[in-house]
Coordinates of C-alpha atoms in Angstrom, one line a residue:
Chain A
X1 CA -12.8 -4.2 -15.0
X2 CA -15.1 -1.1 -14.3
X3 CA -13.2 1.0 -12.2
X4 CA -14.6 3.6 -10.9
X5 CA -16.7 4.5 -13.5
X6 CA -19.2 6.7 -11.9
X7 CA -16.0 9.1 -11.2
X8 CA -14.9 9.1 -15.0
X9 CA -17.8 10.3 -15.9
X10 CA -16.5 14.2 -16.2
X11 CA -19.7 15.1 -14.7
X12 CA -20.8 16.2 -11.3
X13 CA -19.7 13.7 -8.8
X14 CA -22.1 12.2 -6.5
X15 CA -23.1 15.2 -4.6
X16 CA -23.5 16.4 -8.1
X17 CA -25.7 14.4 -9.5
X18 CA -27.7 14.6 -6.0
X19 CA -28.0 18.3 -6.5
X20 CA -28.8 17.9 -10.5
X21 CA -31.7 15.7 -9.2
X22 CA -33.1 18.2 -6.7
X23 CA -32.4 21.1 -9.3
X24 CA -34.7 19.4 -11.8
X25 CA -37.5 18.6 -8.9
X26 CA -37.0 22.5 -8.1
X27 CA -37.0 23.5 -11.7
X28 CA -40.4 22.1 -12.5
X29 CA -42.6 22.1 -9.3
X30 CA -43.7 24.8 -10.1
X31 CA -44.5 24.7 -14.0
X32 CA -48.5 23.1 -14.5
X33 CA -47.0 21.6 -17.5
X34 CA -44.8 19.4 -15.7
X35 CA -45.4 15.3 -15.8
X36 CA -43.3 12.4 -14.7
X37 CA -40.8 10.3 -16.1
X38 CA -41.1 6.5 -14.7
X39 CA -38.5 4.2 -14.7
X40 CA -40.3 0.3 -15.7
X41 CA -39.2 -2.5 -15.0
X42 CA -40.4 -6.4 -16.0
X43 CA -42.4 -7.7 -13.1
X44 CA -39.6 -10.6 -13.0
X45 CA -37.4 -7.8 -11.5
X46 CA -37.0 -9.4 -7.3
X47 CA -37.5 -5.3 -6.8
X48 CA -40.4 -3.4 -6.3
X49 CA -38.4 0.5 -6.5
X50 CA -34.9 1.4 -7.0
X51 CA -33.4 4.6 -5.8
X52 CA -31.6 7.4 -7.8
X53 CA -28.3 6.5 -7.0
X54 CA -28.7 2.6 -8.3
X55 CA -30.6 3.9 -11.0
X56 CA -27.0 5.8 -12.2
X57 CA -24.9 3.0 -11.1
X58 CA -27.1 0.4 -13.8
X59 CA -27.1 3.1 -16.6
X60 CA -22.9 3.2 -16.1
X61 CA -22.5 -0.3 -16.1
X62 CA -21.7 -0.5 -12.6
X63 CA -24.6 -2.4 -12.0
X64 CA -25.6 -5.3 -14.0
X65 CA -27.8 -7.9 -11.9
X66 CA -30.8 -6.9 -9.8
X67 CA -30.7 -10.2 -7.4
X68 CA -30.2 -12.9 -9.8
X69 CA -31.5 -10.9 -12.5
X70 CA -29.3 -9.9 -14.9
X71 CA -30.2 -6.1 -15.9
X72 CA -30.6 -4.8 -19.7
X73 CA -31.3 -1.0 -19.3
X74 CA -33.1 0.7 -22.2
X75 CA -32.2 4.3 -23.6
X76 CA -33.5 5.9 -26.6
X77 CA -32.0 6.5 -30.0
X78 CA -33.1 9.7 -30.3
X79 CA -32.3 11.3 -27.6
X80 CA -36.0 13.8 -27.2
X81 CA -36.7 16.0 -24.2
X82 CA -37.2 13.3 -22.0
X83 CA -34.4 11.6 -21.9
X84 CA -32.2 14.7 -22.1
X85 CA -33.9 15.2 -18.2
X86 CA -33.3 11.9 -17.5
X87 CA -30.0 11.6 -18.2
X88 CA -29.2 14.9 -16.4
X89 CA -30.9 14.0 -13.6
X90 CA -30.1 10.4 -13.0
X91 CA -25.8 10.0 -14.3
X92 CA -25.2 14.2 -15.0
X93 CA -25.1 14.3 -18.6
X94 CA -26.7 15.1 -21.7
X95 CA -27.6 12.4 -23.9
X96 CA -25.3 13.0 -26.5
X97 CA -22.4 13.2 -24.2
X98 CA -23.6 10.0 -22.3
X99 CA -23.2 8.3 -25.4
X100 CA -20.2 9.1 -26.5
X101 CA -18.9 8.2 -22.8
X102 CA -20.1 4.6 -23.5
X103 CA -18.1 4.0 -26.5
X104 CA -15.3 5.2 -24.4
X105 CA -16.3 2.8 -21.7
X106 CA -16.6 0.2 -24.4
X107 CA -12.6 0.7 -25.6
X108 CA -12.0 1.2 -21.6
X109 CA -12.3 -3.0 -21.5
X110 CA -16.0 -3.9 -21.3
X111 CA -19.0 -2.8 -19.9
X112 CA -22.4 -3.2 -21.3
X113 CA -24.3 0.1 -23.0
X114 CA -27.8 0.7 -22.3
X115 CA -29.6 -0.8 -25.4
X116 CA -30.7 2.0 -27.6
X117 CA -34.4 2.0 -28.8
X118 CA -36.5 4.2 -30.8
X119 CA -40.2 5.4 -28.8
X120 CA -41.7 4.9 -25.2
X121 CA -43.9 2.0 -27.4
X122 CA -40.8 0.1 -27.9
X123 CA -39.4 0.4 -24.0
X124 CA -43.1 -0.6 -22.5
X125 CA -43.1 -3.8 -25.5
X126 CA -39.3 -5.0 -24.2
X127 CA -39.9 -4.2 -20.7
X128 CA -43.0 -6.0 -20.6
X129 CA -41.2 -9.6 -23.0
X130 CA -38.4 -9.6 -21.3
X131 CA -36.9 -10.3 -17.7
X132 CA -34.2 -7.7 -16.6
X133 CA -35.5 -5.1 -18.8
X134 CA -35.0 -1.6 -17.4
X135 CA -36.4 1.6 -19.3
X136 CA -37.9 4.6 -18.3
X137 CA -40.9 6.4 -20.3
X138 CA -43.1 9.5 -20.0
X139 CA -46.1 8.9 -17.5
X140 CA -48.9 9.5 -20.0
X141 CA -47.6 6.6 -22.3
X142 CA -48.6 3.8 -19.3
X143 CA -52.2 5.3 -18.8
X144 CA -54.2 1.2 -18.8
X145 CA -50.4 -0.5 -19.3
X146 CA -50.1 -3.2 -16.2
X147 CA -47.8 -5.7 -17.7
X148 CA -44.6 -3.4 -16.6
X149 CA -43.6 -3.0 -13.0
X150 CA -43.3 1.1 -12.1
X151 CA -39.9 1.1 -10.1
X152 CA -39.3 5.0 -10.0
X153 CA -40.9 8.5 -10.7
X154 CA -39.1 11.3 -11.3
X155 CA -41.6 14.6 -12.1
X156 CA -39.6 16.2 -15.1
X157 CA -39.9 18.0 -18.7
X158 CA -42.3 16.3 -20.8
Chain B
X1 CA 5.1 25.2 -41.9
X2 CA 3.4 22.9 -44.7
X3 CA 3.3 20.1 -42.1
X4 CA 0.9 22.5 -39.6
X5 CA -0.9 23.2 -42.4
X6 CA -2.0 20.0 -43.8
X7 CA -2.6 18.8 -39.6
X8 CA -5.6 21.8 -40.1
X9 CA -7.0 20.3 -43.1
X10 CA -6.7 16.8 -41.8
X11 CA -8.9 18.6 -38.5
X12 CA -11.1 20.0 -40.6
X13 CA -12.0 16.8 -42.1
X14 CA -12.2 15.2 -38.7
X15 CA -14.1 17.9 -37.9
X16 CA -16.8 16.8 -41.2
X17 CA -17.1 13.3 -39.7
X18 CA -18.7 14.4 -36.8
X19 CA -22.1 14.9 -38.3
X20 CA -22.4 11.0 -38.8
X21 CA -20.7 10.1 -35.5
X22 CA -22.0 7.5 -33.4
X23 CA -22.2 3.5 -32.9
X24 CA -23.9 1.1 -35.9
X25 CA -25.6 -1.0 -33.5
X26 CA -27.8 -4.0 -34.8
X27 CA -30.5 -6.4 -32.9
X28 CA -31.1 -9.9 -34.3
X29 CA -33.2 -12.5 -32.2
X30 CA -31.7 -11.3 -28.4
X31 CA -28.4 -10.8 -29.9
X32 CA -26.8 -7.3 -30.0
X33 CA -24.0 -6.5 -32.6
X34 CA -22.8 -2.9 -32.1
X35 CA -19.5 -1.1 -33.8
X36 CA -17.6 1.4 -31.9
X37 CA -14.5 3.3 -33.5
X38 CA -11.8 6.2 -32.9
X39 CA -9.5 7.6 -35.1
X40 CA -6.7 10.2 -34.4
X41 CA -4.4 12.1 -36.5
X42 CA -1.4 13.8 -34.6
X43 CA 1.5 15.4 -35.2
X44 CA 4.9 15.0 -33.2
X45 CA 7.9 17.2 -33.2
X46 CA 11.4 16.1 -31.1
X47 CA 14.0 17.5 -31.8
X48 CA 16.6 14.9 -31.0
X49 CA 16.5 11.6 -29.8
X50 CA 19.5 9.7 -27.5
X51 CA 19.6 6.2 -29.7
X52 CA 21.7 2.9 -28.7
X53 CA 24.2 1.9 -31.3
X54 CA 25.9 -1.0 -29.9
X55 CA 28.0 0.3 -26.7
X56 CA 27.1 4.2 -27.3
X57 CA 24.5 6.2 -27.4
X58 CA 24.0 8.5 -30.6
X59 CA 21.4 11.3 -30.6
X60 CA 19.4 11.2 -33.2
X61 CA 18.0 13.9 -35.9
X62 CA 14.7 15.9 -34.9
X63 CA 11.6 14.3 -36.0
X64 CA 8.9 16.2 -37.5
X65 CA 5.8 13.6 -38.2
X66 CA 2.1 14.2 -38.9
X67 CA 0.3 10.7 -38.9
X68 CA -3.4 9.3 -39.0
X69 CA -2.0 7.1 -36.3
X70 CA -4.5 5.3 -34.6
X71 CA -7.8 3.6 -36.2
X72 CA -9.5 1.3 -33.7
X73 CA -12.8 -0.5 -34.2
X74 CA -14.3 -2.5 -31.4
X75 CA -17.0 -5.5 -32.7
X76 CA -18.9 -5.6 -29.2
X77 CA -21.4 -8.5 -29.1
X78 CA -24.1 -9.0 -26.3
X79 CA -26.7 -11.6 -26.2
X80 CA -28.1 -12.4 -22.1
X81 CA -25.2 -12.8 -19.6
X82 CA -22.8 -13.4 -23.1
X83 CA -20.3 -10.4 -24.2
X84 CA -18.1 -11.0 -26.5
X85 CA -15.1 -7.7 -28.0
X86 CA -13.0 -8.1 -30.9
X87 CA -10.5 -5.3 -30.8
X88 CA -8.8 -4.5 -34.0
X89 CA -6.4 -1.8 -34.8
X90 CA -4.4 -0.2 -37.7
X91 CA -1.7 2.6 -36.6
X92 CA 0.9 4.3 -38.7
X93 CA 2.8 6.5 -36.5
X94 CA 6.4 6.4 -36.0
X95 CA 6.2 4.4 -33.0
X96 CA 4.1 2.0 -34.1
X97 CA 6.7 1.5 -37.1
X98 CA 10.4 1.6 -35.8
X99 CA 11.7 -1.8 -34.9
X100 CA 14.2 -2.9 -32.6
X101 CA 16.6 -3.6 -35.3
X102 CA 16.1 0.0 -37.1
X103 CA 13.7 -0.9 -39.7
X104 CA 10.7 0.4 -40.8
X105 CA 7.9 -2.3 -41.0
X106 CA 4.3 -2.4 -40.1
X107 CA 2.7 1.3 -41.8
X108 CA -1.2 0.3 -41.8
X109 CA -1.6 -3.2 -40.8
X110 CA -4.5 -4.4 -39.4
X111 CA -4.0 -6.3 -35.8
X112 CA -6.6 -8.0 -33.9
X113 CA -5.3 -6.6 -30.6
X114 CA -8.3 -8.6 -28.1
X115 CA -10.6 -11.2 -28.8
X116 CA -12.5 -12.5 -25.9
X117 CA -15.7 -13.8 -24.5
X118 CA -17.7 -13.4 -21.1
X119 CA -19.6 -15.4 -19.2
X120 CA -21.5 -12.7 -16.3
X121 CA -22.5 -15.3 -13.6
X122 CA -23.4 -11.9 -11.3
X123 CA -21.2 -8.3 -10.3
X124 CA -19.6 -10.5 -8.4
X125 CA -18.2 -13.2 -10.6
X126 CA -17.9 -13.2 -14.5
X127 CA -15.0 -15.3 -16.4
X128 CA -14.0 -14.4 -19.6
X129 CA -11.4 -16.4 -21.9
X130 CA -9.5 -15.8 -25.2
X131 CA -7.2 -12.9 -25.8
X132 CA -7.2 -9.5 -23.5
X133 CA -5.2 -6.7 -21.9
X134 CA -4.0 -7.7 -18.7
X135 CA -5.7 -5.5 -16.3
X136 CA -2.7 -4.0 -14.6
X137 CA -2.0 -0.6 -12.6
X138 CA -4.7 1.8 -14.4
X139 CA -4.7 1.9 -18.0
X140 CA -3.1 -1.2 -18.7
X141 CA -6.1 -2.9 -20.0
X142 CA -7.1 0.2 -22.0
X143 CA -3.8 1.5 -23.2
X144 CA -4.9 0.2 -27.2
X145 CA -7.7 3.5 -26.3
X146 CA -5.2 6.1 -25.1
X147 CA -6.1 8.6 -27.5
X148 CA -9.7 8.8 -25.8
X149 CA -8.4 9.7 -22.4
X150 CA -6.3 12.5 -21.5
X151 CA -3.3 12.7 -22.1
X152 CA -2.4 11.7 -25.9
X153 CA 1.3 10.5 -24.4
X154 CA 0.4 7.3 -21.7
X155 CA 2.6 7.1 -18.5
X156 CA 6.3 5.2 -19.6
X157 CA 5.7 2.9 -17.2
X158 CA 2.6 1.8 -19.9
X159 CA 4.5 3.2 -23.3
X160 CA 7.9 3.4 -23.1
X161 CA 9.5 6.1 -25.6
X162 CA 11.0 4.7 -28.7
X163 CA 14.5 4.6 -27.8
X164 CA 13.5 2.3 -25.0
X165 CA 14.7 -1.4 -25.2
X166 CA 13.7 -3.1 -21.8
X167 CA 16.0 -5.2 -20.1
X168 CA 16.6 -8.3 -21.7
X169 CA 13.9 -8.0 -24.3
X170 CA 11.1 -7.5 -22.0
X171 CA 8.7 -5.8 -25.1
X172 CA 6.6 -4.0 -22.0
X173 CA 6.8 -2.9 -18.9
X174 CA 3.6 -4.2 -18.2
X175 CA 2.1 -7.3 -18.8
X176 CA 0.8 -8.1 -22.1
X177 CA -2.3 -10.8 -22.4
X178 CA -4.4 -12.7 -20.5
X179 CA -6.1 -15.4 -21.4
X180 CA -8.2 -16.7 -18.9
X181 CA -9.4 -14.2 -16.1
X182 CA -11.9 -14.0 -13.0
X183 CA -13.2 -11.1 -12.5
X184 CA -16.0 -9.0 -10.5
X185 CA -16.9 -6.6 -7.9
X186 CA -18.0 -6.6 -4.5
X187 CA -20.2 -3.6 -3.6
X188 CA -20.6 -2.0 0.1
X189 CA -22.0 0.7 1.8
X190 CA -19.3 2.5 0.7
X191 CA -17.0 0.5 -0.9
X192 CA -16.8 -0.5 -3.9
X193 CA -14.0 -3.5 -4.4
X194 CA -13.2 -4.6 -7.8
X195 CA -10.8 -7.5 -8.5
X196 CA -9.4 -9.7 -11.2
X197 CA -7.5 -13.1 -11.5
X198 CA -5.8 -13.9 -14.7
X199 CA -3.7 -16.6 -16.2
X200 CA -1.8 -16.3 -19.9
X201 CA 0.8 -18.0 -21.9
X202 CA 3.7 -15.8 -21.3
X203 CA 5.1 -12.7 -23.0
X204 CA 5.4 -13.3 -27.2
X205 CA 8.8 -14.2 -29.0
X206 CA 10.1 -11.5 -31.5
X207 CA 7.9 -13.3 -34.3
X208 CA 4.8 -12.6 -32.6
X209 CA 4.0 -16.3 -31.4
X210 CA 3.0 -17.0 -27.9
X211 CA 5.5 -18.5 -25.7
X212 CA 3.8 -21.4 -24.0
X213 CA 6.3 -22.9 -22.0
X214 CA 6.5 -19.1 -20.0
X215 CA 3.2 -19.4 -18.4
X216 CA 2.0 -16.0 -16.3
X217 CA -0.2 -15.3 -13.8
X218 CA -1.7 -11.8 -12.7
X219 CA -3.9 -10.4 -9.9
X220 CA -5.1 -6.6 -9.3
X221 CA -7.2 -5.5 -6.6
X222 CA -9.0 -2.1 -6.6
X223 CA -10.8 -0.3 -4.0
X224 CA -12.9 2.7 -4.3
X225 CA -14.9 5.2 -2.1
X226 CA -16.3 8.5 -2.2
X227 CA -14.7 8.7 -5.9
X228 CA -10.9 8.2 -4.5
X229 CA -9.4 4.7 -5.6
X230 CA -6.3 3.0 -4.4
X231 CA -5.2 -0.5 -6.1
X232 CA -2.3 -2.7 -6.2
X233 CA -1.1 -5.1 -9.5
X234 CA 1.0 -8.5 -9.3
X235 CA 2.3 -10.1 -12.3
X236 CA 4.4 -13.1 -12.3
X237 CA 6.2 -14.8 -15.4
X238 CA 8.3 -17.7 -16.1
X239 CA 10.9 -16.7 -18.7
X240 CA 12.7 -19.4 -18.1
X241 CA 15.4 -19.2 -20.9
X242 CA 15.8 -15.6 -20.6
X243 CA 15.8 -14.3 -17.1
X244 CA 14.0 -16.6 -14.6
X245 CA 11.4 -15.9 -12.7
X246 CA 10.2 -11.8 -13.2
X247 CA 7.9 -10.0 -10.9
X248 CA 6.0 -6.8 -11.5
X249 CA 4.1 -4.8 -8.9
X250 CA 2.4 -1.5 -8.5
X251 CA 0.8 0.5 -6.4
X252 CA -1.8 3.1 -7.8
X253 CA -4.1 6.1 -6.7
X254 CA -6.7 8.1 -8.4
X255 CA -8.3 10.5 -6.5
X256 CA -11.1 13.1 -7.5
X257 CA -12.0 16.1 -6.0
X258 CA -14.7 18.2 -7.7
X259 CA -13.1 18.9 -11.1
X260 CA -9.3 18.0 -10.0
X261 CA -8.1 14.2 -10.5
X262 CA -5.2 12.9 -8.9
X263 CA -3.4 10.0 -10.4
X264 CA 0.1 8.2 -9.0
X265 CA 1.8 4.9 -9.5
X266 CA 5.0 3.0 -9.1
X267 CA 6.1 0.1 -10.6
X268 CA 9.0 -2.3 -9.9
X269 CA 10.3 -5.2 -11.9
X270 CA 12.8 -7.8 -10.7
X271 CA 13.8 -11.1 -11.8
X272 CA 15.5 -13.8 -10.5
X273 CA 18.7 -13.9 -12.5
X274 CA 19.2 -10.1 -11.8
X275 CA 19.0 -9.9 -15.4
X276 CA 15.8 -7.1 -14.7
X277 CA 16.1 -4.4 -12.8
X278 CA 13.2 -1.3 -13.9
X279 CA 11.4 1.2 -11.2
X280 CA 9.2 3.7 -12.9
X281 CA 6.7 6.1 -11.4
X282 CA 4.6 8.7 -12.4
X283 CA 2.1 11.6 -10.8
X284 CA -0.1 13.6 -12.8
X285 CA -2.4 16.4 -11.9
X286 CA -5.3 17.3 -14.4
X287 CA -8.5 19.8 -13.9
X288 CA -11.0 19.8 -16.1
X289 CA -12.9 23.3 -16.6
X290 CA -15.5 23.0 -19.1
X291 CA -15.0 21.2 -22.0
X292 CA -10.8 21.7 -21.2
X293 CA -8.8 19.7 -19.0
X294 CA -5.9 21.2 -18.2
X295 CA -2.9 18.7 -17.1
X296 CA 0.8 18.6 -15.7
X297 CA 2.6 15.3 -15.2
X298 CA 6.1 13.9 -14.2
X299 CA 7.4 10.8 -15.0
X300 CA 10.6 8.7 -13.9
X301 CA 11.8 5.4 -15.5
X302 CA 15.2 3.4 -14.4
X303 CA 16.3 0.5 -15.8
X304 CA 19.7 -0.5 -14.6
X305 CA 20.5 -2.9 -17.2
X306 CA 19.4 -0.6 -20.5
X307 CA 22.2 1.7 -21.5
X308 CA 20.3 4.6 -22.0
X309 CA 18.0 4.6 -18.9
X310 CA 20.3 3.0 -16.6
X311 CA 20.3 6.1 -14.5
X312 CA 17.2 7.0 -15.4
X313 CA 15.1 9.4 -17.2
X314 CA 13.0 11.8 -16.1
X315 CA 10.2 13.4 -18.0
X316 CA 8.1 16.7 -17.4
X317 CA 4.8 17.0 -19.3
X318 CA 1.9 19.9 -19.8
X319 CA -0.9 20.1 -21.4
X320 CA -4.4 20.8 -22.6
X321 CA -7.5 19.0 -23.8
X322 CA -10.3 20.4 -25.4
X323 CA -13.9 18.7 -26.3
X324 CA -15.1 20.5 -29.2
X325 CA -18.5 18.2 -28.8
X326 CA -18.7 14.2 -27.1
X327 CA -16.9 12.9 -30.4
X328 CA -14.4 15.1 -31.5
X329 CA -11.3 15.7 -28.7
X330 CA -8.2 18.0 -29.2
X331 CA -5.0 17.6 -27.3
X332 CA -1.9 19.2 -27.5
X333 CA 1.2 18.6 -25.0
X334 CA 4.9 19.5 -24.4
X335 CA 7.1 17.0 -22.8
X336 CA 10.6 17.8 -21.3
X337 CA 13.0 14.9 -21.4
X338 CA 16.1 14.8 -19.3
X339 CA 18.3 11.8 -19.2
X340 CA 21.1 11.2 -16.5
X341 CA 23.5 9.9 -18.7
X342 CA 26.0 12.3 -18.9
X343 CA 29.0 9.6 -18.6
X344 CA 28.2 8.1 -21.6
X345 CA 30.1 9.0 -24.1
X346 CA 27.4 10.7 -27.3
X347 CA 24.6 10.9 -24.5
X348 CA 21.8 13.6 -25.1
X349 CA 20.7 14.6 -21.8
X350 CA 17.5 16.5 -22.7
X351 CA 14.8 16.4 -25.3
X352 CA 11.8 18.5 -25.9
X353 CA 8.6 16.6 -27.3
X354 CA 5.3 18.4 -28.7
X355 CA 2.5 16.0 -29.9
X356 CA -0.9 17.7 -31.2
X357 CA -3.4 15.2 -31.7
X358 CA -7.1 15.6 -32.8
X359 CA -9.3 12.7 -32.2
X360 CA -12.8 11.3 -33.1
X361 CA -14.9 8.6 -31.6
X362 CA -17.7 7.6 -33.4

């Protein structure tokens, strides 16, 4: 059982994380050295976007089938600047404290963690192989790539 | 003195682990093998205990224990719509060690608490099978992971103290393990409904074997929105050569607002021979502030047909929680016991409880 797992996460809430999100769009509208983060997806996906809020709800666990599709979200190993703004922005927490809250989640009775890989490479490679795959990279790694489906851009740190 | 000392070393070390915290994860042809862990060390002063010695009660010396208590590792396996837990534990604390009978057994053995597989045919409906926690009230089906949550000390209706025997040799409150369950969650607009349908073979004999003639069934039903959750827990078992038919039910609410989190729930047990008798209820308020969480609690627990909390005991509890970082957690906590039992002859009608605990995930 879940529960209400978007509420354990010590974070900001809902309006929280709704405010984190506009905080980072404010944060770096104005910096020239700004460039987006976009969440991919396979082209199996039965979606062609997904919002913010089901974005948090997949990377919790809350969300594990798009359609029929069963979901498998990507995250990084080493958690670098971009994944630090897209963890704040998208479930309220830095990477390191997300991760830790998944092992909890883990002992909490089940739940699925994002799987964990190493570069933006490795996210477009699984994204592209596999159906359900979910992963989010910095814009200027898909310049050519169209094998992935581009479900989400959020204009953060690169 | 000696004992506070060595709990600081024993942090310090904890606090050395943290460096190389986090999950061993491995992929291998679409199947994911990952590790997870926690380990606690506490310490736990009473300073008297009311024990049952055949028709009295006898208070018991003060305790003064500093343990490695709890060392959980969970083997989670993922491979498509397939996930498959292995829970397995060692503890060595004093509760984990004092039997029924007033022996000592148990000090570091390893127990494979759950082993189960999934099946995810969507949110909606996954089926998993083997051995599990029996998701019951709120942290029923994570109570083996209490150290990870605040507070150290669980509800009594989920972890009775130690003095505790249950009417009739019921070994929980709650129900033990399912075997079978449905389970899902329906999503809304703004509900979010979560439910789960179990089946098991009954609560264990003393030696630890299943009772299979006592089959059980369970059903919980959670309903969420805007962050505030109310649910409600059935559990039915056939005991048939103890007490009958038994009954549990509860009623449960967590409620957030901004850093505050209010949690509630009652529980009642009946049976059909009369033989069981238990209402226990809690309420706790916690607010976190940073990396603290502050928390103040009260419990009650009645069991008419246990000498000792036959006319109840109620027990106050404070606390604190800090995060040093995401893996290392330090708790510390008074509880205030007072038992209304003052007709029996020997009684102890109040105890005072500290428990420090520092704990590691990795």
């Amino acid at each position: 059982m879940a529960g209400a797992r978007a509420h354990r996460l010590g974070g900001f809430g809902a309006w929280g994380s709704a405010l984190a999100v506009a905080a980072v769009l404010l944060s770096f509208a104005g910096a020239a050295w700004a460039e987006e983060v976009v969440v991919v997806g396979n082209p199996a996906l039965p979606v062609d976007s997904v919002s913010t809020e089901d974005l948090k709800r997949i990377y919790v666990g809350e969300k594990t089938f798009v359609g029929d599709v069963k979901v498998d979200a990507l995250d990084y190993t080493h958690a670098g600047p971009v994944a630090e703004a897209f963890l704040r922005a998208v479930v309220g927490m830095e990477a390191k404290r997300f991760h830790a809250w998944w092992v909890k989640e883990v002992f909490h009775g089940g739940g699925i963690p994002p799987r964990r890989v190493e570069d933006p490479a490795e996210v477009l490679r699984l994204v592209a192989s596999e159906p359900g795959a979910i992963g989010y990279v910095p814009a200027s790694s898909l310049a050519g790539n169209t094998s992935v489906k581009r479900l989400l851009s959020l204009p953060i740190l690169p | 003195m000696a004992r506070l000392a060595a709990f600081g070393l024993a942090l310090g070390l904890v606090c050395l682990q943290a460096a190389s915290a986090g999950a061993v994860s491995l992929d291998v042809q679409g199947t994911r093998l990952s590790i997870y862990g926690y380990l606690d060390v506490q310490y736990t002063y009473m300073d008297r205990m009311p024990m049952r010695m055949g028709a009295t009660v006898m208070p018991m010396d003060a305790i003064s224990t500093l343990d490695q208590d709890h060392l959980n590792l969970i083997v989670h396996t993922v491979r498509d719509r397939m996930v498959a837990n292995v829970n397995l534990e060692s503890r060595h604390a004093f509760e984990s060690a004092v039997q029924n009978d007033g022996t000592v057994d148990g000090h570091g053995q390893w127990n494979v608490l759950e082993a189960w597989g999934e099946y995810q045919f969507s949110d909606r409906y996954q089926v998993r099978g083997g051995r599990f926690l029996a998701p019951f009230g709120i942290y029923n089906h994570m109570r083996y992971a209490i150290a990870l949550f605040a507070p150290v000390v669980l509800p009594t209706i989920y972890e009775t103290p130690p003095n505790y025997q249950a009417s009739g040799g019921i070994d929980h409150l709650v129900p033990d393990d399912g075997n079978v369950m449905l389970h899902g969650a329906f999503e809304g607009p703004t509900l979010r409904t979560e439910y789960a349908l179990y089946t098991g073979s009954g609560h264990q004999r003393a030696n630890g074997t299943d009772k299979n003639e006592a089959k059980n069934v369970g059903a919980q039903v959670n309903a969420s929105a805007g962050g505030q959750t109310v649910g409600v827990s059935a559990y039915w078992a056939n005991d048939e050569d103890a007490f009958g038919d038994r009954v549990h039910l509860a009623a449960s609410l967590d409620l957030y607002r901004g850093p505050a989190n209010l949690q509630g729930e009652v529980l009642a047990i009946r049976s059909s021979t009369d033989a069981v008798d238990v209402l226990s209820y809690y309420g706790r308020l916690s607010y976190r502030a940073g990396s603290d969480t502050l928390f103040a609690g009260y419990d009650f627990l009645r069991d008419r047909s246990n000498l000792i909390y036959r006319d109840g005991m109620q027990r106050w509890s404070a606390g604190v929680g800090h995060e040093v970082n995401p893996w290392i957690l330090l708790k510390g906590e008074y509880h205030f016991h007072i038992y209304d039992g003052s007709q029996i002859p020997g009684a102890v009608e109040h105890v005072h409880m500290v428990r420090v605990a520092a704990i590691m995930v990795f």
